[in-house]
Amino acid sequence: MDTGLTVALAGNPNTGKTTLFNSLTGARQHVGNYPGVTVEEKHGMCEHNGERLRVVDLPGTYSLTAYSLEEVVARDFLVQDRPALTIDIVDASNLERNLYLALQLLELGIPIMIALNMMDVAESRGLRIDADRLAELLGVPVVPIVARSGKGRTQLIETAIEAARAGIRPRTFEISYGEDLDSALAAMEEIIIHRAFLTETYPARWTALKYLEADAQILEKGRIAAADISGQLEAIALRTAAHISATLNTYPEALIADHRYGYIHAMMKGVVQREETKDRMYLSDTFDAVLTNRLVGPVIMLLILLGLYKFTFAYSEVPVGWCESMFGYLGDLADRALPDGLLKSLIISGIIDGAGGVLGFVPLIMFMFFGIAILEDTGYLARVAFMLDRVFRMFGLHGSSVMAYIISGGIAGGCAVPGVMAARTLRSPRERLATLLTAPFMNCGAKLPVMALMIAAFFASHEALVMFLLTLLAWAVALLSARLLRSTVIAGASTPFVMELPPYRLPTVKGLLIHTWERTWQYIRKAGTVILAISIVVWAMMTFPQLPAQSLHTYEKLRTEELISAPAAAQELDSAEEDAELSESALQLRQALDAVDRKESEAALRNSIAGRIGTSLEGISRLAGFDWRTNIALVGGFAAKEVIVSTLGTAYSLGEIAPEETGSLPETLASSPGWNPLVAVSLLVFVMFYAPCFVTVVCIAREAGSWKWGAFSIVFNTGLAFAMSVAIYQVGKLFI
Ligand code: GDP
Ligand code: MG
C-alpha cells in the first residue's frame, strides 16, 4: 500500500470537477478551508487495485493569474505542495476555452494530464475530438471520460497512477508571445537564472511572464526575496509595456492572452472536427443577431421584462384569491373553535396571520419563478448579462456582476445570499466587493410580498407597471451606489474580461416545472420554518407585557357603560344570529363596543415590548411617514424581510379591529388613516434598500473576508434608504 501520492484536480468551473472527485473518492471526503482564506478545500482517498491516491479538489479557475483568491490558492497549492500529478479536467464541448488553463499549467512546469470530460455533450453537438492527437501536441496523457456516467473512469485512474508513479516532468513548454515580449522574456530569464531568483519555486520563464503581467503576488514575493533583482525585472517590464502601448496600443496581459488563444486555435485545427449536421450554434447566431442587437436588443429586453410581470399578475390573481380566502377561513374557524385568550391570539395573530401573510403570495411567486425559469433555460438570461456588460463597465463593475444581480432578484424573486456568493466568479477583488455590496439592493423573494401588498393596497390598477418601475429603480440605485463605492471606498482600475454566450436551447416542460417547484418549495419551507419561528417571537414581543389589571378594568367599565345605556339593543345583540336582522340601535351599540375594543388592543400593543420599540423610533421614522406599527415590522425585517408582511399582518390584527371584521391585509391598510400611496412608496423604497437581512450580512462579511464590510452594508444601506424615503415623503407631502 502506498499513501504517498497526491493527485490534484484542476479545471474551469462547471467542467465536472466535483462530479469526478465524488466518483473517485466515494464517501471518504474531508472538507475544510485552505489555511487563512475562505476558499473551500476538499480532499479524499481513491483506491484502485491496492493503490491509494490522495485526491485534492482545487477551486475552479479559468486562469492562474492572481486576479482572484481561487486562482492564487490553486497556484500556491500546485507550487508549494507539489502534487505528483495534476489532472486538468477539460470540458470537451468547450475545448478552446478550457485549454487556456491547460497551457498555464504546462507553463508552470508541473506534471499534468488531461481528463477530457463531457464527451457525451461534445458528441451530441457533432464534435469529433482526436484525443491522441491532442496528447501528442500537448505532450501529456489525455483520457476521454464522461464523469457523470463513470465512462472512462478506470482508464483515467490507471493512467493517473502510472503517470504519478513515474514522476515525469513534462517537456518544457514555451509559447511565442511575439517579438517584443519574447525578447523581453529572454532578457529577464537570463537575469533570473543567473541570480537563481525564485527558481526553487517557479520556472524562470514563468516568473518573467508574471513580471510582464504585473502579477501582484509574484511582485511582492520578488521584492522580499531580492529587491535589486526585482527592481531590474520591473524596469524591463515597464519599458516593454510602454513600448507595446506605443506600438500596438495594447498592454502585455492582453497580448499574452491573445497569443495563448492563437496557439490553442491553431492547435484545434488538427484535433476537433465538426460534423455538418443541424447546427445549433448557427441557429443561435441568427437569434443573437436580433436579440443582442445594439439598438433592438435592449428594447426587446425591456419588453420581455414587462411581459413577464403582466403574465405573473394576470395569471396569479385567481389562485392568490383562493389562498387569501383559505387563510381567512382558517382564521374564522380558529376564532369560533377556540376560547378567547392567549392561545387563540397566538394561533390567529401569531401563526395564521403571520405565516399566512407570507404563504398567501405563493401562487404569485410561483408564476414569477416559472417565467424566470423560461428566460434562464432558453439561454436568454446569459444574453441579458452580455448586453449589460458595456453598461456595467461604466459603473465600475463587470459583465458577470449581472449574474450576481439577477440571482439576487434583478428580475424579481431571487435571493441575495446565492447572489453574493455568485460574485465569487469575478476576478478583480474591487469589482467583486462592489458587486457583493450592491447585489442586496435587488428585489429578492422576501421583498416581493411587501411589494405585492403595497401594490394590492394602493396601486391595484397598475400592477405590472409599478413592478417594472420598482425593478428599474433597484437597478438604478444599485449601479449608482456601485459607482459611488468604486470612486470612494473601493477605488481602482478595472480588469479585462471576456463573456461567453451559450447556444439557445428549447426548454423542456419538465425542466421548467422542476426549476419552478424547487424555488417555490424553498420559499414555502422558509415561510414554514424560519419565518414562522420569527413570527411567533415577534407575536410574543407584541403581546407581552400585557396591560396592567387596572387599565383592563377601565376598558371593561367603558364597555359595561355602553351596554347599560342601551339595554334593549344589548339584548338584541346577544340573541341575534344574522347581522341583517339587527336594528339601527343595535348596530350603533356594536360599533361603540368595537371602538372600545380597538382602543384597548391599541393600548395593549403600544404597551408591549415591540410597541415600545416602535413608539420610541416614531420620532425619527415620522420623517419618512412610518408609524410605530410599521417600525415594529421594519425592525423584525432585519431578521428576514419576509417578516415585514407577517408583522404588519399581526400588528394590524392585534392593534386594530376585532378579527371578525378584519378584511384582507391590503384592504385593512388601504382603509387605515395613517396610510396612503405616498407612505406606501416611501415604505417600498425603504424596504428595498435598507440593511440586508441578517443571513446576507453574514454572507457579505464572509465573502469580503472582514466583518467591517458586513457592518458597512448595514450602516450604508440603512442610511441611504432612510435618506431616500425621507426625501420622497417630504417632497411628496408638498404635492398632496
Ligand atoms: P464543477 O463546477 O467543475 O465541480 O462541476 P460539477 O461536477 O458540479 O458539474 C457541473 C455540471 O455538469 C453538473 O450538472 C454535472 O452533472 C454535469 N456533468 C458533469 N460531468 C458530466 C458529463 O460527463 N456529461 C454531462 N452531460 N454532464 C456532466
Ligand atoms: Mg464543484
mmCIF file of N, CA and C in Angstrom, residues 632-690:
data_model
loop_
_atom_site.group_PDB
_atom_site.id
_atom_site.type_symbol
_atom_site.label_atom_id
_atom_site.label_comp_id
_atom_site.label_asym_id
_atom_site.label_seq_id
_atom_site.Cartn_x
_atom_site.Cartn_y
_atom_site.Cartn_z
ATOM 1 N N ILE A 632 -42.287 48.445 13.980
ATOM 2 C CA ILE A 632 -42.155 47.082 14.514
ATOM 3 C C ILE A 632 -41.817 46.137 13.370
ATOM 4 N N ALA A 633 -42.549 46.270 12.262
ATOM 5 C CA ALA A 633 -42.338 45.385 11.126
ATOM 6 C C ALA A 633 -40.938 45.557 10.546
ATOM 7 N N LEU A 634 -40.466 46.804 10.467
ATOM 8 C CA LEU A 634 -39.156 47.052 9.863
ATOM 9 C C LEU A 634 -38.026 46.521 10.736
ATOM 10 N N VAL A 635 -38.194 46.639 12.053
ATOM 11 C CA VAL A 635 -37.176 46.080 12.945
ATOM 12 C C VAL A 635 -37.153 44.561 12.790
ATOM 13 N N GLY A 636 -38.342 43.941 12.728
ATOM 14 C CA GLY A 636 -38.417 42.497 12.500
ATOM 15 C C GLY A 636 -37.772 42.113 11.176
ATOM 16 N N GLY A 637 -37.868 43.000 10.187
ATOM 17 C CA GLY A 637 -37.309 42.735 8.870
ATOM 18 C C GLY A 637 -35.799 42.604 8.848
ATOM 19 N N PHE A 638 -35.106 43.086 9.854
ATOM 20 C CA PHE A 638 -33.656 42.865 9.930
ATOM 21 C C PHE A 638 -33.351 41.378 9.997
ATOM 22 N N ALA A 639 -34.230 40.634 10.687
ATOM 23 C CA ALA A 639 -34.012 39.196 10.805
ATOM 24 C C ALA A 639 -34.255 38.521 9.466
ATOM 25 N N ALA A 640 -35.331 38.859 8.798
ATOM 26 C CA ALA A 640 -35.649 38.305 7.483
ATOM 27 C C ALA A 640 -36.763 39.169 6.931
ATOM 28 N N LYS A 641 -36.633 39.594 5.657
ATOM 29 C CA LYS A 641 -37.581 40.587 5.165
ATOM 30 C C LYS A 641 -38.992 40.061 4.981
ATOM 31 N N GLU A 642 -39.129 38.720 4.892
ATOM 32 C CA GLU A 642 -40.482 38.158 4.814
ATOM 33 C C GLU A 642 -41.290 38.586 6.027
ATOM 34 N N VAL A 643 -40.587 38.774 7.148
ATOM 35 C CA VAL A 643 -41.258 39.075 8.412
ATOM 36 C C VAL A 643 -42.006 40.403 8.355
ATOM 37 N N ILE A 644 -41.616 41.287 7.424
ATOM 38 C CA ILE A 644 -42.268 42.597 7.362
ATOM 39 C C ILE A 644 -43.772 42.446 7.137
ATOM 40 N N VAL A 645 -44.116 41.645 6.112
ATOM 41 C CA VAL A 645 -45.542 41.489 5.822
ATOM 42 C C VAL A 645 -46.256 40.762 6.948
ATOM 43 N N SER A 646 -45.613 39.688 7.457
ATOM 44 C CA SER A 646 -46.304 38.941 8.502
ATOM 45 C C SER A 646 -46.474 39.799 9.750
ATOM 46 N N THR A 647 -45.482 40.662 10.045
ATOM 47 C CA THR A 647 -45.591 41.507 11.229
ATOM 48 C C THR A 647 -46.659 42.582 11.038
ATOM 49 N N LEU A 648 -46.712 43.153 9.837
ATOM 50 C CA LEU A 648 -47.785 44.117 9.577
ATOM 51 C C LEU A 648 -49.124 43.437 9.775
ATOM 52 N N GLY A 649 -49.209 42.176 9.274
ATOM 53 C CA GLY A 649 -50.446 41.414 9.436
ATOM 54 C C GLY A 649 -50.801 41.264 10.899
ATOM 55 N N THR A 650 -49.794 40.874 11.696
ATOM 56 C CA THR A 650 -50.051 40.679 13.119
ATOM 57 C C THR A 650 -50.359 42.007 13.804
ATOM 58 N N ALA A 651 -49.581 43.043 13.480
ATOM 59 C CA ALA A 651 -49.766 44.335 14.148
ATOM 60 C C ALA A 651 -51.154 44.884 13.877
ATOM 61 N N TYR A 652 -51.606 44.740 12.627
ATOM 62 C CA TYR A 652 -52.920 45.295 12.322
ATOM 63 C C TYR A 652 -54.050 44.417 12.796
ATOM 64 N N SER A 653 -53.791 43.104 12.997
ATOM 65 C CA SER A 653 -54.888 42.311 13.537
ATOM 66 C C SER A 653 -54.903 42.416 15.056
ATOM 67 N N LEU A 654 -53.730 42.611 15.684
ATOM 68 C CA LEU A 654 -53.713 42.780 17.137
ATOM 69 C C LEU A 654 -54.196 44.164 17.535
ATOM 70 N N GLY A 655 -53.771 45.157 16.769
ATOM 71 C CA GLY A 655 -53.941 46.509 17.260
ATOM 72 C C GLY A 655 -55.129 47.255 16.705
ATOM 73 N N GLU A 656 -55.830 46.679 15.758
ATOM 74 C CA GLU A 656 -56.821 47.495 15.089
ATOM 75 C C GLU A 656 -58.240 47.025 15.350
ATOM 76 N N ILE A 657 -58.652 46.036 14.614
ATOM 77 C CA ILE A 657 -60.075 45.728 14.576
ATOM 78 C C ILE A 657 -60.282 44.311 15.105
ATOM 79 N N ALA A 658 -61.469 44.025 15.589
ATOM 80 C CA ALA A 658 -61.767 42.670 16.043
ATOM 81 C C ALA A 658 -61.701 41.719 14.856
ATOM 82 N N PRO A 659 -61.251 40.457 15.082
ATOM 83 C CA PRO A 659 -60.983 39.534 13.982
ATOM 84 C C PRO A 659 -62.147 39.365 13.019
ATOM 85 N N GLU A 660 -63.385 39.321 13.512
ATOM 86 C CA GLU A 660 -64.489 39.040 12.578
ATOM 87 C C GLU A 660 -64.710 40.182 11.588
ATOM 88 N N GLU A 661 -64.153 41.355 11.907
ATOM 89 C CA GLU A 661 -64.324 42.463 10.975
ATOM 90 C C GLU A 661 -63.118 42.676 10.078
ATOM 91 N N THR A 662 -62.035 41.901 10.319
ATOM 92 C CA THR A 662 -60.818 42.083 9.561
ATOM 93 C C THR A 662 -61.039 41.712 8.105
ATOM 94 N N GLY A 663 -60.709 42.627 7.213
ATOM 95 C CA GLY A 663 -60.686 42.285 5.803
ATOM 96 C C GLY A 663 -59.324 41.695 5.525
ATOM 97 N N SER A 664 -58.955 41.523 4.232
ATOM 98 C CA SER A 664 -57.612 41.065 3.951
ATOM 99 C C SER A 664 -56.670 42.221 4.300
ATOM 100 N N LEU A 665 -55.389 41.891 4.464
ATOM 101 C CA LEU A 665 -54.438 42.912 4.887
ATOM 102 C C LEU A 665 -54.386 44.114 3.936
ATOM 103 N N PRO A 666 -54.361 43.890 2.609
ATOM 104 C CA PRO A 666 -54.366 45.056 1.714
ATOM 105 C C PRO A 666 -55.559 45.968 1.955
ATOM 106 N N GLU A 667 -56.760 45.382 2.178
ATOM 107 C CA GLU A 667 -57.943 46.213 2.416
ATOM 108 C C GLU A 667 -57.788 46.996 3.716
ATOM 109 N N THR A 668 -57.270 46.296 4.752
ATOM 110 C CA THR A 668 -57.084 46.959 6.035
ATOM 111 C C THR A 668 -56.184 48.170 5.881
ATOM 112 N N LEU A 669 -55.055 47.989 5.177
ATOM 113 C CA LEU A 669 -54.113 49.095 5.020
ATOM 114 C C LEU A 669 -54.726 50.223 4.216
ATOM 115 N N ALA A 670 -55.395 49.843 3.113
ATOM 116 C CA ALA A 670 -55.938 50.873 2.230
ATOM 117 C C ALA A 670 -56.925 51.759 2.971
ATOM 118 N N SER A 671 -57.599 51.189 3.999
ATOM 119 C CA SER A 671 -58.601 51.996 4.693
ATOM 120 C C SER A 671 -58.076 52.570 6.012
ATOM 121 N N SER A 672 -56.786 52.314 6.347
ATOM 122 C CA SER A 672 -56.251 52.856 7.594
ATOM 123 C C SER A 672 -55.903 54.325 7.418
ATOM 124 N N PRO A 673 -56.171 55.123 8.453
ATOM 125 C CA PRO A 673 -55.957 56.568 8.330
ATOM 126 C C PRO A 673 -54.478 56.927 8.104
ATOM 127 N N GLY A 674 -53.532 56.177 8.704
ATOM 128 C CA GLY A 674 -52.119 56.542 8.578
ATOM 129 C C GLY A 674 -51.518 56.191 7.222
ATOM 130 N N TRP A 675 -52.316 55.557 6.370
ATOM 131 C CA TRP A 675 -51.739 55.056 5.123
ATOM 132 C C TRP A 675 -52.282 55.783 3.909
ATOM 133 N N ASN A 676 -51.413 55.989 2.919
ATOM 134 C CA ASN A 676 -51.836 56.490 1.619
ATOM 135 C C ASN A 676 -50.763 56.110 0.611
ATOM 136 N N PRO A 677 -50.978 56.325 -0.674
ATOM 137 C CA PRO A 677 -49.984 55.900 -1.666
ATOM 138 C C PRO A 677 -48.586 56.465 -1.400
ATOM 139 N N LEU A 678 -48.509 57.674 -0.866
ATOM 140 C CA LEU A 678 -47.196 58.269 -0.618
ATOM 141 C C LEU A 678 -46.435 57.484 0.450
ATOM 142 N N VAL A 679 -47.126 57.136 1.549
ATOM 143 C CA VAL A 679 -46.495 56.317 2.585
ATOM 144 C C VAL A 679 -46.071 54.983 1.977
ATOM 145 N N ALA A 680 -46.929 54.418 1.116
ATOM 146 C CA ALA A 680 -46.621 53.130 0.510
ATOM 147 C C ALA A 680 -45.329 53.213 -0.293
ATOM 148 N N VAL A 681 -45.168 54.279 -1.091
ATOM 149 C CA VAL A 681 -43.954 54.422 -1.897
ATOM 150 C C VAL A 681 -42.743 54.599 -0.982
ATOM 151 N N SER A 682 -42.888 55.425 0.033
ATOM 152 C CA SER A 682 -41.788 55.661 0.952
ATOM 153 C C SER A 682 -41.374 54.355 1.632
ATOM 154 N N LEU A 683 -42.361 53.561 2.047
ATOM 155 C CA LEU A 683 -42.055 52.293 2.703
ATOM 156 C C LEU A 683 -41.389 51.329 1.720
ATOM 157 N N LEU A 684 -41.928 51.258 0.492
ATOM 158 C CA LEU A 684 -41.348 50.362 -0.513
ATOM 159 C C LEU A 684 -39.876 50.686 -0.711
ATOM 160 N N VAL A 685 -39.583 51.977 -0.862
ATOM 161 C CA VAL A 685 -38.198 52.371 -1.100
ATOM 162 C C VAL A 685 -37.324 51.993 0.098
ATOM 163 N N PHE A 686 -37.841 52.225 1.296
ATOM 164 C CA PHE A 686 -37.053 51.880 2.477
ATOM 165 C C PHE A 686 -36.786 50.376 2.530
ATOM 166 N N VAL A 687 -37.842 49.584 2.314
ATOM 167 C CA VAL A 687 -37.685 48.124 2.380
ATOM 168 C C VAL A 687 -36.730 47.627 1.297
ATOM 169 N N MET A 688 -36.788 48.233 0.120
ATOM 170 C CA MET A 688 -35.921 47.783 -0.968
ATOM 171 C C MET A 688 -34.448 48.015 -0.652
ATOM 172 N N PHE A 689 -34.142 49.112 0.045
ATOM 173 C CA PHE A 689 -32.731 49.489 0.141
ATOM 174 C C PHE A 689 -32.131 49.466 1.541
ATOM 175 N N TYR A 690 -32.936 49.223 2.578
ATOM 176 C CA TYR A 690 -32.298 49.271 3.901
ATOM 177 C C TYR A 690 -31.489 48.004 4.174
#
